[in-house]
Tab-separated table of C-alpha atoms in Angstrom:
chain	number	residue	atom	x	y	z
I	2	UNK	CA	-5.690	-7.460	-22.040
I	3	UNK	CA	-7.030	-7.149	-18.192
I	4	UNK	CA	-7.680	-8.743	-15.454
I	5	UNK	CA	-10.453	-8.988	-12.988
I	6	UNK	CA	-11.417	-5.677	-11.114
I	7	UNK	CA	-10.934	-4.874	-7.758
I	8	UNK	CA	-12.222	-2.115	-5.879
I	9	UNK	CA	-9.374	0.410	-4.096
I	10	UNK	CA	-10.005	3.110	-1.477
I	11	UNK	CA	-8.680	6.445	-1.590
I	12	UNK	CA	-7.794	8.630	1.106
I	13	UNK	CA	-10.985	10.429	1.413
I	14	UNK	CA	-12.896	7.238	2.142
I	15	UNK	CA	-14.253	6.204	-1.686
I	16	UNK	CA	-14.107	3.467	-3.547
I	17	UNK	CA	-13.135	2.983	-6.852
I	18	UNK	CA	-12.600	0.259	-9.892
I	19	UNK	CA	-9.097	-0.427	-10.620
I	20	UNK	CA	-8.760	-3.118	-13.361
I	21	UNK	CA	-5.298	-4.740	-13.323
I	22	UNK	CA	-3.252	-5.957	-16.058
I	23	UNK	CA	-4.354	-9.653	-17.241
I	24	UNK	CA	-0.141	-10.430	-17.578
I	25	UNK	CA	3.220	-9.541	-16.991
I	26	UNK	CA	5.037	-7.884	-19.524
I	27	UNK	CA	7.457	-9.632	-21.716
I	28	UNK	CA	11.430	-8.853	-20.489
I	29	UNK	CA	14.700	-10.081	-20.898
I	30	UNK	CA	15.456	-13.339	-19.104
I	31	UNK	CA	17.055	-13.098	-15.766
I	32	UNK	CA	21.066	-12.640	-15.688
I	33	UNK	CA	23.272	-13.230	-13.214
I	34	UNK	CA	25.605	-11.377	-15.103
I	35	UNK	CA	25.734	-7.813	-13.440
I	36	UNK	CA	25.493	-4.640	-15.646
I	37	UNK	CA	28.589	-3.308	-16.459
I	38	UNK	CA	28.872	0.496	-16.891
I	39	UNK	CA	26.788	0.889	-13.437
I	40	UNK	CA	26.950	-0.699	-10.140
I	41	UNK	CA	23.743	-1.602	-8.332
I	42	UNK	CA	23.397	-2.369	-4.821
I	43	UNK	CA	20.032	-3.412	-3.608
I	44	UNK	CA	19.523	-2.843	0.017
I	45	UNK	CA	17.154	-5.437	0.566
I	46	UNK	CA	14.461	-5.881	3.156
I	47	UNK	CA	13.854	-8.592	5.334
I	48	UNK	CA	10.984	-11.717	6.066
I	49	UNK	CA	9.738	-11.792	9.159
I	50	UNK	CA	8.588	-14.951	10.693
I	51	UNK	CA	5.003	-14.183	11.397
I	52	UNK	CA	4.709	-16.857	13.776
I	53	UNK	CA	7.177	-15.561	15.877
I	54	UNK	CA	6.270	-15.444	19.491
I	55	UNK	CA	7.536	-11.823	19.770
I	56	UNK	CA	6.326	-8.015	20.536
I	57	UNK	CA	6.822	-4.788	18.205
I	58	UNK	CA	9.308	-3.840	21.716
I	59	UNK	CA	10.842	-7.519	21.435
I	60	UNK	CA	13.175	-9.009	19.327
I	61	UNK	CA	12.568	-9.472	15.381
I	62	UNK	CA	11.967	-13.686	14.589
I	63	UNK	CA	12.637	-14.095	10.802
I	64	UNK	CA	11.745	-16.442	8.413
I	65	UNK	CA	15.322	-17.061	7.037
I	66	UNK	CA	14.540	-19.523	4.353
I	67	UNK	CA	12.425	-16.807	2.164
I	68	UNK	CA	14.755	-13.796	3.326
I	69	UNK	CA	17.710	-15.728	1.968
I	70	UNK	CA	15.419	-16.009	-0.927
I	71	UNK	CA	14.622	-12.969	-1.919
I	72	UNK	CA	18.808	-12.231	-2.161
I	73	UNK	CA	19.105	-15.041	-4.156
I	74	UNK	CA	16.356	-13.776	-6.541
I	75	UNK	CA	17.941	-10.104	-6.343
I	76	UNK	CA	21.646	-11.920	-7.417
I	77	UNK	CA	19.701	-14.092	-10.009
I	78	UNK	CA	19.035	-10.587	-11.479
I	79	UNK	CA	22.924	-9.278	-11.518
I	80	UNK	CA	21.899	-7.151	-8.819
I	81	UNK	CA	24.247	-6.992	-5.841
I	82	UNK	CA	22.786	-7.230	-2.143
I	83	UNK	CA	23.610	-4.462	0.489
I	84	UNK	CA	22.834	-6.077	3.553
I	85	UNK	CA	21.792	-5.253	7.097
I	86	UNK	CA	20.548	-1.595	6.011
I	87	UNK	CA	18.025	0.800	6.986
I	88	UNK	CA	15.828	-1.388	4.404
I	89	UNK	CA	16.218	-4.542	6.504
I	90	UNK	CA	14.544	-2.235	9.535
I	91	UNK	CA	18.145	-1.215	10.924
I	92	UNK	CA	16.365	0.206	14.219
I	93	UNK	CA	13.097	0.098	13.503
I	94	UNK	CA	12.405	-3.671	14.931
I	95	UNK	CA	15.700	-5.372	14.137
I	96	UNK	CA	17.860	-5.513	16.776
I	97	UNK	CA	21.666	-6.044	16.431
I	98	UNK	CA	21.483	-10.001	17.152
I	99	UNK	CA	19.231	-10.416	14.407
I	100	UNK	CA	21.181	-8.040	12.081
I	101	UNK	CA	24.883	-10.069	13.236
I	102	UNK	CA	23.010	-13.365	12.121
I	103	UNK	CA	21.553	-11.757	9.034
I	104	UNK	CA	25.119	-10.958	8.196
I	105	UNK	CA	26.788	-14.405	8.294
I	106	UNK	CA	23.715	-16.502	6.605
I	107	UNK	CA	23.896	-13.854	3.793
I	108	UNK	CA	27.863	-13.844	3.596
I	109	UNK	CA	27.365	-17.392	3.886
I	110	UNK	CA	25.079	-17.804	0.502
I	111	UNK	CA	27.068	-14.961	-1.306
I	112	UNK	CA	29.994	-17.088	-0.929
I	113	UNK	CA	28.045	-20.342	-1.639
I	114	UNK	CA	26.340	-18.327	-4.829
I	115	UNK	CA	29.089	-16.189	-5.871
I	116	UNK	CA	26.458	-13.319	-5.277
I	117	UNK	CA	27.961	-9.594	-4.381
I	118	UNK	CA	27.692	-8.432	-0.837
I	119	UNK	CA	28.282	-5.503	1.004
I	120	UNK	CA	27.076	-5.094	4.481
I	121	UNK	CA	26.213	-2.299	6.983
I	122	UNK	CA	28.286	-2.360	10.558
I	123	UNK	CA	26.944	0.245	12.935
I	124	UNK	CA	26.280	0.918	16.548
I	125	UNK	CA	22.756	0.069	17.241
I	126	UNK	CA	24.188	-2.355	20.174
I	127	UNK	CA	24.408	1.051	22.174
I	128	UNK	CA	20.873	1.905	23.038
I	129	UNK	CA	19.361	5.243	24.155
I	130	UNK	CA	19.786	7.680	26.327
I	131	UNK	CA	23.099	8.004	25.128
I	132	UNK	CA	24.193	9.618	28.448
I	133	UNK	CA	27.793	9.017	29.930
I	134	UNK	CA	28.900	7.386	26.547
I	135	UNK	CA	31.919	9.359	23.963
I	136	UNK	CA	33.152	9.192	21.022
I	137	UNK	CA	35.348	6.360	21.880
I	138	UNK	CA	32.259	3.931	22.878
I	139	UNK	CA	30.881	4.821	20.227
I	140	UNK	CA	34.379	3.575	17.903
I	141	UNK	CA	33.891	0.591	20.063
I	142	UNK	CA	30.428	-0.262	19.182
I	143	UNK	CA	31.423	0.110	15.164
I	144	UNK	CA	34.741	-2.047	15.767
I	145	UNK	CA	32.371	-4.953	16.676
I	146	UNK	CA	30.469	-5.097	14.064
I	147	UNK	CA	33.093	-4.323	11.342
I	148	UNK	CA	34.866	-7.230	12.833
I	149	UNK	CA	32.167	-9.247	12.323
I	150	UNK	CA	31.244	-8.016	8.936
I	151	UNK	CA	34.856	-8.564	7.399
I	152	UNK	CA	35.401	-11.710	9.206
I	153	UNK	CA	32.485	-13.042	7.288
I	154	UNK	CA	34.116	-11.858	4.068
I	155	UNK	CA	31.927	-9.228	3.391
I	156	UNK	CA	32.842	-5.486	2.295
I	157	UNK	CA	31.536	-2.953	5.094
I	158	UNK	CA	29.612	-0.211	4.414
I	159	UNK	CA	29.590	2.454	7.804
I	160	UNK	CA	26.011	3.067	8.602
I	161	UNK	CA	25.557	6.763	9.928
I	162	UNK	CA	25.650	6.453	13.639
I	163	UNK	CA	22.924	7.555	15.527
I	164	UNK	CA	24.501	7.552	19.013
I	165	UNK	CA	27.543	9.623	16.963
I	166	UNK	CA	24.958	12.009	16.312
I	167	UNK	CA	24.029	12.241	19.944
I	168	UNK	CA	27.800	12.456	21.386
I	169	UNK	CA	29.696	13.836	18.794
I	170	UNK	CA	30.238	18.206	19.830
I	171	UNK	CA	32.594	18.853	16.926
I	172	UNK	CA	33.657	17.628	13.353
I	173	UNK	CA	36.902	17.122	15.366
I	174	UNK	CA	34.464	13.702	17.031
I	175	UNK	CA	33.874	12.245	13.541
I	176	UNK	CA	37.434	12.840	12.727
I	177	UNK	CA	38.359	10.612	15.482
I	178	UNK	CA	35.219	8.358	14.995
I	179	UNK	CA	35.702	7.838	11.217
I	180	UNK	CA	39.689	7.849	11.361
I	181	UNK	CA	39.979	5.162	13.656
I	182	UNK	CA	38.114	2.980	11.403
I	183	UNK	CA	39.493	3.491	8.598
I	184	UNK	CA	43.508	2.687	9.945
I	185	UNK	CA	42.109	-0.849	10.706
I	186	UNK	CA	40.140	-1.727	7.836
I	187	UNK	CA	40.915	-4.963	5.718
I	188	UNK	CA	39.415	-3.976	2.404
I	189	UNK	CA	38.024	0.034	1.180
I	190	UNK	CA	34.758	-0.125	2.768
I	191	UNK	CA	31.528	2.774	2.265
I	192	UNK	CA	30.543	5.476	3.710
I	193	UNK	CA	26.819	6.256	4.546
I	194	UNK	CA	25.528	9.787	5.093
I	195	UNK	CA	21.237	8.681	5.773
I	196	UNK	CA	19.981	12.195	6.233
I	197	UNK	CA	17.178	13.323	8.856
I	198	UNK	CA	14.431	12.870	6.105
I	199	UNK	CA	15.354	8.976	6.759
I	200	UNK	CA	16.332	9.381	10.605
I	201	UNK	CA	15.378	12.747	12.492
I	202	UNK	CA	18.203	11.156	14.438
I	203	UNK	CA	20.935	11.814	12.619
I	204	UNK	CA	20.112	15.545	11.883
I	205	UNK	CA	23.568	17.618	12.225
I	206	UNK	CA	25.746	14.740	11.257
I	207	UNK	CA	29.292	14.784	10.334
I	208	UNK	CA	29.116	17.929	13.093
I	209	UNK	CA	27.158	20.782	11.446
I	210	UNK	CA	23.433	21.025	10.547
I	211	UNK	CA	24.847	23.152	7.614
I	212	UNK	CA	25.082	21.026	4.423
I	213	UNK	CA	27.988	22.684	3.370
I	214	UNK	CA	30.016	22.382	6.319
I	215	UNK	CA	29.164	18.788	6.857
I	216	UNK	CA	30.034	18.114	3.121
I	217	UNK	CA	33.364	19.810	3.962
I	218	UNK	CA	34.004	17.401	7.763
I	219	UNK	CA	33.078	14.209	5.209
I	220	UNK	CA	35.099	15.041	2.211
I	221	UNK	CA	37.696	16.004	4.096
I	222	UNK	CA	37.839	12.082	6.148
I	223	UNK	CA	38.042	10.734	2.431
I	224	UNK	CA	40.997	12.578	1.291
I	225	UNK	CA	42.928	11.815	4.935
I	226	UNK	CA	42.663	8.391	4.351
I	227	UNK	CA	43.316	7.650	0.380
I	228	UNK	CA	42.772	3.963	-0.574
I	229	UNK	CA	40.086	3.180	2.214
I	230	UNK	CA	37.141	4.270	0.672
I	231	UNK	CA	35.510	2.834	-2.141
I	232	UNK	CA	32.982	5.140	-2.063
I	233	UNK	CA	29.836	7.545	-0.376
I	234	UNK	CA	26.384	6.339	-0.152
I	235	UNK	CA	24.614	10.022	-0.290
I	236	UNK	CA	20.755	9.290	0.796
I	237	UNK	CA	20.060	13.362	1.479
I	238	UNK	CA	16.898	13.135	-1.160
I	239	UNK	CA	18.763	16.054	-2.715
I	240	UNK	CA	19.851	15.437	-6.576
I	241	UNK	CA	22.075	18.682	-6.829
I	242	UNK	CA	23.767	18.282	-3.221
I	243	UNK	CA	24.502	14.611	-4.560
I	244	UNK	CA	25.747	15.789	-7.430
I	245	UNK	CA	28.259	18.628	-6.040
I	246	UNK	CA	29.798	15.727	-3.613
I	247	UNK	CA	30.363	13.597	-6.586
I	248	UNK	CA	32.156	15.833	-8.366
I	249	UNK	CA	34.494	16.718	-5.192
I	250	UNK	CA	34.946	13.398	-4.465
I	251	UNK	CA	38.635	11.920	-5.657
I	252	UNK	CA	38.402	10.401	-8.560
I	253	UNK	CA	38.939	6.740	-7.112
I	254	UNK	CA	36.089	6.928	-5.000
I	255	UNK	CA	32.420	5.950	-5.919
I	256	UNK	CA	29.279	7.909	-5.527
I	257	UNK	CA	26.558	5.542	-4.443
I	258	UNK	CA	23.197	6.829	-4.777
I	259	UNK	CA	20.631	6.757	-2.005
I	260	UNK	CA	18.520	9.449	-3.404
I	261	UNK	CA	15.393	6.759	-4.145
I	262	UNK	CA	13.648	10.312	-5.628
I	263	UNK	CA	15.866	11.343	-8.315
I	264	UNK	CA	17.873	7.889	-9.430
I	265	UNK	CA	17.104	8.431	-12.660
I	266	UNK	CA	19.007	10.879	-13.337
I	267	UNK	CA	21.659	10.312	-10.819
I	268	UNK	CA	22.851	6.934	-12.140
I	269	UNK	CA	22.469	7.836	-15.922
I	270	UNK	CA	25.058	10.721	-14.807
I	271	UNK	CA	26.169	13.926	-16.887
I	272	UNK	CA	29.548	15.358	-18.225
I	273	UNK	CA	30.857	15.516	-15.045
I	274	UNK	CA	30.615	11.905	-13.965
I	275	UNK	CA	27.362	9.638	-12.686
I	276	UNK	CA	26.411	7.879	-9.490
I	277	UNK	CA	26.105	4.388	-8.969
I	278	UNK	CA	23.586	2.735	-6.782
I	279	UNK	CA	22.860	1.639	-3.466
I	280	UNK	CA	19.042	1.979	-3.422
I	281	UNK	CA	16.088	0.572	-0.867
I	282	UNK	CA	13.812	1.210	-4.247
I	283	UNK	CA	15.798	-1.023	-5.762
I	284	UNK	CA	14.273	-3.834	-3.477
I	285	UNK	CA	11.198	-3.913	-5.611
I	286	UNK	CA	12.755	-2.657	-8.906
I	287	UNK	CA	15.676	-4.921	-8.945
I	288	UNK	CA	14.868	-6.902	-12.485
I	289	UNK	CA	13.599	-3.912	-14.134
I	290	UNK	CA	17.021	-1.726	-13.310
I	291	UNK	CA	19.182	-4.297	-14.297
I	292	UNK	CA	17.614	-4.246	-17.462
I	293	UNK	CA	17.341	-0.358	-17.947
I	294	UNK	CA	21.520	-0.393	-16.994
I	295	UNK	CA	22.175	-2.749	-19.467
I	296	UNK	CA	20.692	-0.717	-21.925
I	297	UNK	CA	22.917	1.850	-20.768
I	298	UNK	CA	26.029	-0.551	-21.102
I	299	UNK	CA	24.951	-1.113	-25.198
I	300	UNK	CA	24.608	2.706	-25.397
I	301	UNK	CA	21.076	2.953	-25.543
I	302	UNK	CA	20.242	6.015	-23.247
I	303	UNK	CA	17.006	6.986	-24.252
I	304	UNK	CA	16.150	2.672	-23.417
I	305	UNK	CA	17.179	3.422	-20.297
I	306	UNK	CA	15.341	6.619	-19.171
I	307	UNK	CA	12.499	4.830	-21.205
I	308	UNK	CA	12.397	1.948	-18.358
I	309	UNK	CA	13.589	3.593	-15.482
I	310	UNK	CA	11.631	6.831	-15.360
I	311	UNK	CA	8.150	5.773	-15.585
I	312	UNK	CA	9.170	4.119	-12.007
I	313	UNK	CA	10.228	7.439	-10.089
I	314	UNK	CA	6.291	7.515	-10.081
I	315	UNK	CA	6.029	4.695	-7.348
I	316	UNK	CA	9.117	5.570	-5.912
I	317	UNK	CA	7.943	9.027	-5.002
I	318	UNK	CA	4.997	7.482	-3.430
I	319	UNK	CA	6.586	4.605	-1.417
I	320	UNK	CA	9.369	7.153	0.117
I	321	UNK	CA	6.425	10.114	0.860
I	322	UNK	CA	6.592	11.796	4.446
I	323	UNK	CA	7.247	10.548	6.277
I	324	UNK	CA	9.922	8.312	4.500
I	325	UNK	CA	11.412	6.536	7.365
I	326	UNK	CA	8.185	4.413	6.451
I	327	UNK	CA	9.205	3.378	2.945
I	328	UNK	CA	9.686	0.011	4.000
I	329	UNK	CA	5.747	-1.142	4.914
I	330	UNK	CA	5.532	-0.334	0.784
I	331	UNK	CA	8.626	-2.197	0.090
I	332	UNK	CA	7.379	-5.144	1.679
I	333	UNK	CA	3.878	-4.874	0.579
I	334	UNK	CA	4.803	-5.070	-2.967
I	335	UNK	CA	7.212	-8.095	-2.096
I	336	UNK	CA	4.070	-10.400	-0.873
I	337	UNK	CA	2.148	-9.321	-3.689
I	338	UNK	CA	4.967	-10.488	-6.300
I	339	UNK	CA	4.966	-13.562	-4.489
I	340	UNK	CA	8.307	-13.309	-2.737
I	341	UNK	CA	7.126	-14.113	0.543
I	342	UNK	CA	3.417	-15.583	2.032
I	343	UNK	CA	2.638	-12.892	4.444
I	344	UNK	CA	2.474	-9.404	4.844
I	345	UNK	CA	4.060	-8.923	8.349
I	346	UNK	CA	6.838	-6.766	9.292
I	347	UNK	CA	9.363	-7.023	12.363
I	348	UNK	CA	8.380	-4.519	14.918
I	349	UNK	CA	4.369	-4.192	13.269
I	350	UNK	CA	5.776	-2.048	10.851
I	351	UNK	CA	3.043	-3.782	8.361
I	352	UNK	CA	0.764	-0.978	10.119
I	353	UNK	CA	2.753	2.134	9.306
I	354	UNK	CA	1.169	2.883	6.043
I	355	UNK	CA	-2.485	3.652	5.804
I	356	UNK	CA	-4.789	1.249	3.545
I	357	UNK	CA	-5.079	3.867	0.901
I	358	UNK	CA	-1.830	4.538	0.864
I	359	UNK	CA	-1.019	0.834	0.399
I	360	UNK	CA	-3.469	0.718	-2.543
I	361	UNK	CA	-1.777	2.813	-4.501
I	362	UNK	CA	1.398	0.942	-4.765
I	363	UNK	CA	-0.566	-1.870	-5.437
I	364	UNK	CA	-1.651	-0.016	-8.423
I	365	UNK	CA	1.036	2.005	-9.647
I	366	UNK	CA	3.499	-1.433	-9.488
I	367	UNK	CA	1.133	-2.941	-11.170
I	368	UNK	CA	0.760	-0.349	-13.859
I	369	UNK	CA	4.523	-1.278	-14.261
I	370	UNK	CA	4.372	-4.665	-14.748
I	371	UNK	CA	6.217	-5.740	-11.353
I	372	UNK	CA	3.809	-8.464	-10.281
I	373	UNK	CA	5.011	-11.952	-11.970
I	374	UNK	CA	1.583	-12.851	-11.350
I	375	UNK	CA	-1.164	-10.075	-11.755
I	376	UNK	CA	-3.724	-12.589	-10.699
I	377	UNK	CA	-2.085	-13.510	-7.219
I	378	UNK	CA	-1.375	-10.047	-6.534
I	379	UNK	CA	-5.162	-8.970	-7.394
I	380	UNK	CA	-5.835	-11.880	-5.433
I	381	UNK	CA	-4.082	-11.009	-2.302
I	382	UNK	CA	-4.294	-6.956	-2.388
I	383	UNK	CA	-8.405	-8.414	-2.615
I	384	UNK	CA	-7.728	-10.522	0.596
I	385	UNK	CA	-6.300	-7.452	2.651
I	386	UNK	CA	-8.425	-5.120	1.441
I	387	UNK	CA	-11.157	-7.816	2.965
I	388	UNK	CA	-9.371	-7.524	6.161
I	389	UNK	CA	-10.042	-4.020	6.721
I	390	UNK	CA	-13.890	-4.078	5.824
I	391	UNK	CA	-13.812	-3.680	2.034
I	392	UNK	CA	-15.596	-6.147	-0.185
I	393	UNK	CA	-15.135	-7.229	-3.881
C-alpha cells in the first residue's frame, strides 16, 4: 500500500513523482538487550537548539532534552552510544565546551539507564595555526579530556588528532603522543584512525602518508602497550586495508569498523575473524542493525545480509564526496523519523548538502522502511521542499 505523492528534484533541475510507502514495516519489538556475537557502537549525532542566539563561527547551543533522546532511543534498541565523535560535528561547529558537557549529561543518563558508553577525548581545545606548539601540548590537550571522559565513568576512545597531524615529524611523535596515554589510562580505551576522506586534516597520520607504514607506527603502539587497548576504530573507507589490520591485530584487541561503505561485510566477518562496529551510519540504522546482528547471533547469516545489505545503498549516498558532509544526511533523516522538530545543524551544517541530494535519502530511507511515520516524513520532506521553491 502507498502513500500520498510528493514531487522530488533531481540534480539536473527536474521534477519527479515519488510515491512513499503508506506504513512502516512490521519488525521485532525494540530490545534493550544488546546483540551478542557483535558489538555495535552508534556514534550518534547531535540536536541543535535552533533558537540559539549563535553564528556558524560561534559556539554550538543544543537542545539537550531531544539529544539525550535520541541516545536513549539508540540504547532502547541494544545499541551502544559512542559519544562526542566526528558524528556529533567534532570540529565542524562543536566546540570543546559543548563536547565536555555533552560528555557528562550522556555519562550521566548511561549511568542513570544502564545504557553503554564510550566517548571520544581529543585535542580540539588547541586551535589553528598550530605554530610554536609539540608533541607534548599536544599530550596535554588529550590528558584533559581523557580526564574528563574517565572521571565521568565513561570508556575513552582517542580521536585522531588533528593538531598531531600538524606537529608530529616522525612515527617516533606518535610514539610519544600515544605512549604517554596509554601508561595513565584507568580502563583499555580505543583507538581511532579517521582517514583524510573524513578529515583532509589528518592525511599522513600515525607519521607516513604510506598506508603500510602507518599501519606498521599503529600496530606497533598496540603491541608496546598489551592490556590498554580494547580495540581500533579503522574509518579508512577501505574494506581490504581494514581487513589486513584486523588480522594483525593481537588477538585481545577489537576491530571496530568505521568503514560506513563496506559494513556489511566487515561485521559479518570471514575465516579469519570479523569487525565489530563503531559506525556514524549506524545513527540512522540503529533498530534495523540490531535486528540484522541478532540474526547473526541465532545463526541466520543469509537474515542478516538479507537486512543489512539493501542499506549500503543509502549509506553510499549519505557518505558521497565529499564525506566529511555525511552528517547534514544523518540529521535530515533524524527530523524526518521524528526524532527531533527541526532540521538545523550546529555551525549551518543543515546547508552542506544540496536539495537533490537531500531528496534522495529521503527516498532511499524510505524505500527501507526507516520512517516510523511515512506520513510525517512525506509531510515534512513536502514542507522543505516548499522552502526552496518547490510545490506539491
Amino acid at each position: 500500500m502507498s502513500g500520498a505523492a510528493i514531487r522530488l528534484p533531481d540534480a539536473s533541475g527536474a521534477l519527479r513523482t515519488y510515491v512513499p510507502r503508506a506504513a512502516a514495516p512490521d519488525r521485532p519489538p525494540a530490545s534493550r538487550t544488546p546483540p551478542v556475537c557483535r558489538t555495535l557502537f552508534a556514534a550518534a549525532h547531535v540536536v541543535a537548539d535552533p533558537f540559539g542566539d549563535t553564528t556558524p563561527a560561534g559556539p554550538a547551543v543544543l537542545d539537550w532534552e531531544a539529544t539525550l533522546a535520541f541516545r536513549r532511543h539508540l540504547w532502547a534498541h541494544g545499541l551502544g552510544v559512542a559519544e562526542a565523535m566526528d558524528t556529533a560535528q567534532r570540529g565542524m561547529g562543536l566546540d570543546w565546551p559543548a563536547a565536555a558537557e555533552l560528555v557528562r549529561r550522556t555519562a550521566a543518563e548511561a549511568r542513570a539507564t544502564g545504557g553503554r558508553l564510550v566517548c571520544g577525548a581529543g585535542t580540539d581545545q588547541l586551535a589553528p595555526p598550530y605554530d610554536g606548539l609539540t608533541p607534548a601540548d599536544v599530550a596535554a590537550a588529550y590528558e584533559e579530556q581523557l580526564e574528563l571522559v574517565e572521571a565521568c565513568g565513561a570508556r575513552a576512545v582517542l580521536l585522531a588528532s588533528r593538531a598531531l597531524a600538524a606537529v608530529a615529524r616522525t612515527q617516533d611523535d606518535y610514539r610519544y603522543v600515544y605512549g604517554r596515554l596509554l601508561r595513565q589510562t584507568s580502563a583499555p580505551v580505543i583507538l581511532h584512525w579517521l582517514g583524510p576522506v573524513f578529515d583532509p586534516a589528518l592525511a599522513g597520520y600515525w607519521g607516513d602518508r604510506g598506508l603500510d607504514a602507518a599501519t606498521g607506527t599503529l600496530l606497533g603502539i598496540v603491541e608496546e602497550h598489551p592490556g590498554k587497548v580494547d580495540g581500533v576504530k579503522v574509518s579508512l573507507l577501505d574494506a581490504g586495508r581494514e581487513r589486513d589490520l584486523r588480522h594483525r591485530l593481537p588477538p585481545a584487541v577489537r576491530c571496530y569498523t568505521g568503514d560506513d561503505l563496506h559494513y556489511p561485510e566487515l561485521i559479518e566477518g570471514d575465516a579469519h575473524g570479523h569487525s565489530d562496529a563503531l559506525l556514524g551510519v549506524l545513527d540512522p540504522l540503529g533498530p534495523l542493525a540490531a535486528h540484522a546482528v541478532r540474526l547473526l547471533d541465532s545463526g541466520d547469516r543469509p537474515g542478516f545480509r538479507a537486512a543489512l545489505e539493501p542499506t549500503v545503498r543509502l549509506a553510499r549516498h549519505l557518505f558521497e564526496p565529499p564525506t566529511r558532509y555525511y552528517k547534514t544526511g544523518i540529521v535530515l533523516l533524524a527530523w524526518l523519523a521524528g526524532h527531533q522538530r527541526h532540521f538545523t545543524m550546529p555551525g549551518g551544517l543543515h546547508a552542506a548538502r544540496s536539495l537533490p541530494h537531500l531528496a534522495r535519502a529521503y527516498e532511499l530511507a524510505d524505500g527501507l522502511g526507516l520512517f516510523p511515520d511515512p506520513e510525517r516524513a512525506r509531510a515534512r520532506m513536502a514542507a522543505l521542499l516548499a522552502v526552496h521553491g518547490v510545490g506539491q
